[in-house]
Amino acid sequence: MTISIRSVDKRFGRYPALNSVSLDIRDGELLALLGPSGSGKTTLLRVIAGLEFPDRGQVLFEDEDVTYLNAAARRVGFVFQQYALFKHMTVAKNVAFGLDVRKRRERPSRPEIAARVDELLGLVELGGLGRRFPSQLSGGQRQRVALARALAVSPRVLLLDEPFGALDATVRKSLRRELRRIHDATGVTTIFVTHDQEEALELADRVAILNAGRIEQVGTPDEVHDRPASPFVCGFVGEANRFEGRVEGARFASGPVVLAAEGVRDGAATAFVRPHQLALAEPGRGFEVTVDRLTVQGPVGVIEGRTADGQRIEASFARKDLGGVEVRSTLRLAADHAHVFPDA
Amino acid sequence: MGVTLTILSVIVLIPLSAVAIKSAGLGFDGFLAAAFSERALRAYQLSFGASLVAAVVNGLFGALTAWALVRYEFPGKAVINAVVDLPFALPTAVAGIALASLYAPTGWVGAKLAMVGIKAAYNPVGVVIALTFIGLPFVVRTLEPVLRDLAADVEEAAASLGAGRLSIIGRVILPALAPAWLTGFAMAFARGVGEYGSVIFIAGNMPFKSEIAPLLIIIQLEQYQYGAAATIAVVMLGVSFLMLLVINAIQAWARRFV
């Protein structure tokens, strides 16, 4: 199902949480809402869910205006960061809840509900744990129960609010793959909120990046990483060295650091260079860097250093290229690519 | 373990067994006569009955109070919060005198009630009023942390799954509160059965009508009927213990998911 959000505003008291946000979500896609805390990503998710209502603007499911429908009427499945399971019910009862509370006429028969619960517990790989209580499960298992419970009502869209936020790193990673698998198996349009860019880039078909109540960019993980639309996106997605300087005649200069800036208008500008976009340079090219720290992360070596005028630089290389580089030595670096944004 | 047992024995078990031994001095027939005299039966009935009614009333209004204190912000909340604890801190005799003067036919509230034909002091109604006053904080204070713990997202989850307001209360909120609620109820009830100071001022203390069992024990003592006093005490002890046992069992069942 497609979802359109049109010029949505939402304030909490005097604090604007969403500022004229528009977003189109495609049928069956897995979309990440990525942003720092306070960027409005959770508020946007709750507006889509019908747990929060916008002050202005519209929310459309297909062509249906659902702006003022509540969550149940929209038929959304919502998964909360802290699971929000019913502690006094068994796992099976939790999953069956959405079916059990239906009016008699619309409610499936008991065997049908039991079959559906078994099917869903199988889908989230919790088969056989239906009679346990949530307190007897691990965090990762609880979040799977929450997922199965949300899917039980055959939602038109599945919404997840920082679904892996409360889990430790390994469980996080495996549950991430799990969510991708479940999404591919059910084909339901899915939107999840995260502040973890790695999670968003790995899992999502497209990523919407929010900052201060606005959407900065929507695109595939490659697009937002390789072609950031704004300085914020460039700084937020992936690692980047940041330089303040000026552009003159398609050249950006910040002290000794000089970068190509094709098609950028003259004047004050900010440039970003990713660590892997820096390479060792011939004498006479690039700029000089003094090495402060040298760390090795598997096949990659990372240099932290300073330019002659004291700007901090991080650069990463294949380890084999690092022969002879030591702490306190100086070397010359040049950037093969840079993102340069004129200052507003 | 040994230390715990010794302290428990000295402080709890030995005094209790002393009561039993004292009452055993009456012999079997004497015990029966003292334990189940018409006057004693009426006193038990009043003590346990009024405590039960008071605990039920507290269960209801205590839950509402706790809900309001946890979920809403309102002016004077801090004051209300402190007032709830007052029955804990107040000497029971003070509470008794205050209630008696309020609810007596000449008191502020009693006079109004008398106009509509309700007599609220010097009868069993007065006993219930006093026990309700005494028991309220038990329910409020045991429910409060559980309510605070019952995150709003659980309600939202239920609502997003299609549950109506009634379903949410009946299927989600009440079952989650049940264990703490029972605990508060049991504590209010137990306190009511044992309460003496605040009741005697408002009860009227007429034998067969508004005389509570603890008072009957005092009266027997004053008449040097130590055996009879101990006997009534043993009966109270037995019934209270049995009730607490049952409530504990219900709680254990209700807490099976924790």
mmCIF file of C-alpha atoms in Angstrom, chain A residues 46 51 71-72 76 80 82 84 86-89 97-98 100-101 133 135 149, chain B residues 149 153-154 156-163 167 171-172 175-176 256-258:
data_model
loop_
_atom_site.group_PDB
_atom_site.id
_atom_site.type_symbol
_atom_site.label_atom_id
_atom_site.label_comp_id
_atom_site.label_asym_id
_atom_site.label_seq_id
_atom_site.Cartn_x
_atom_site.Cartn_y
_atom_site.Cartn_z
ATOM 1 C CA ARG A 46 3.237 8.091 15.193
ATOM 2 C CA LEU A 51 -1.228 7.546 17.571
ATOM 3 C CA ALA A 71 -4.650 3.490 14.746
ATOM 4 C CA ALA A 72 -7.173 0.648 14.822
ATOM 5 C CA VAL A 76 -1.628 -0.478 11.145
ATOM 6 C CA PHE A 80 7.258 -0.294 20.250
ATOM 7 C CA GLN A 82 10.140 -1.334 24.769
ATOM 8 C CA ALA A 84 4.890 -3.129 25.199
ATOM 9 C CA PHE A 86 0.945 -7.705 27.884
ATOM 10 C CA LYS A 87 2.886 -9.218 30.768
ATOM 11 C CA HIS A 88 -0.028 -11.135 32.228
ATOM 12 C CA MET A 89 -0.749 -12.997 28.983
ATOM 13 C CA PHE A 97 -4.889 -10.255 21.136
ATOM 14 C CA GLY A 98 -5.756 -8.297 17.998
ATOM 15 C CA ASP A 100 -9.496 -11.876 20.270
ATOM 16 C CA VAL A 101 -10.752 -8.321 20.757
ATOM 17 C CA PHE A 133 5.016 -15.596 29.624
ATOM 18 C CA SER A 135 9.035 -12.457 31.502
ATOM 19 C CA ARG A 149 1.419 -9.597 17.493
ATOM 20 C CA ASP B 149 5.126 0.956 35.749
ATOM 21 C CA ASP B 153 2.671 2.264 25.295
ATOM 22 C CA VAL B 154 0.944 -0.925 26.464
ATOM 23 C CA GLU B 156 -1.404 2.269 22.795
ATOM 24 C CA ALA B 157 -0.401 -1.194 21.655
ATOM 25 C CA ALA B 158 -3.805 -2.541 22.653
ATOM 26 C CA ALA B 159 -5.565 0.358 20.939
ATOM 27 C CA SER B 160 -3.571 -0.070 17.727
ATOM 28 C CA LEU B 161 -4.586 -3.743 17.695
ATOM 29 C CA GLY B 162 -8.219 -2.684 17.667
ATOM 30 C CA ALA B 163 -9.187 -2.922 21.342
ATOM 31 C CA SER B 167 -11.449 -4.019 26.274
ATOM 32 C CA ARG B 171 -8.198 -7.207 29.346
ATOM 33 C CA VAL B 172 -5.032 -5.197 29.811
ATOM 34 C CA PRO B 175 -5.326 -7.967 35.001
ATOM 35 C CA ALA B 176 -1.985 -6.191 35.230
ATOM 36 C CA ARG B 256 2.499 -16.384 37.993
ATOM 37 C CA PHE B 257 3.546 -14.209 35.047
ATOM 38 C CA VAL B 258 5.969 -11.926 36.876
#
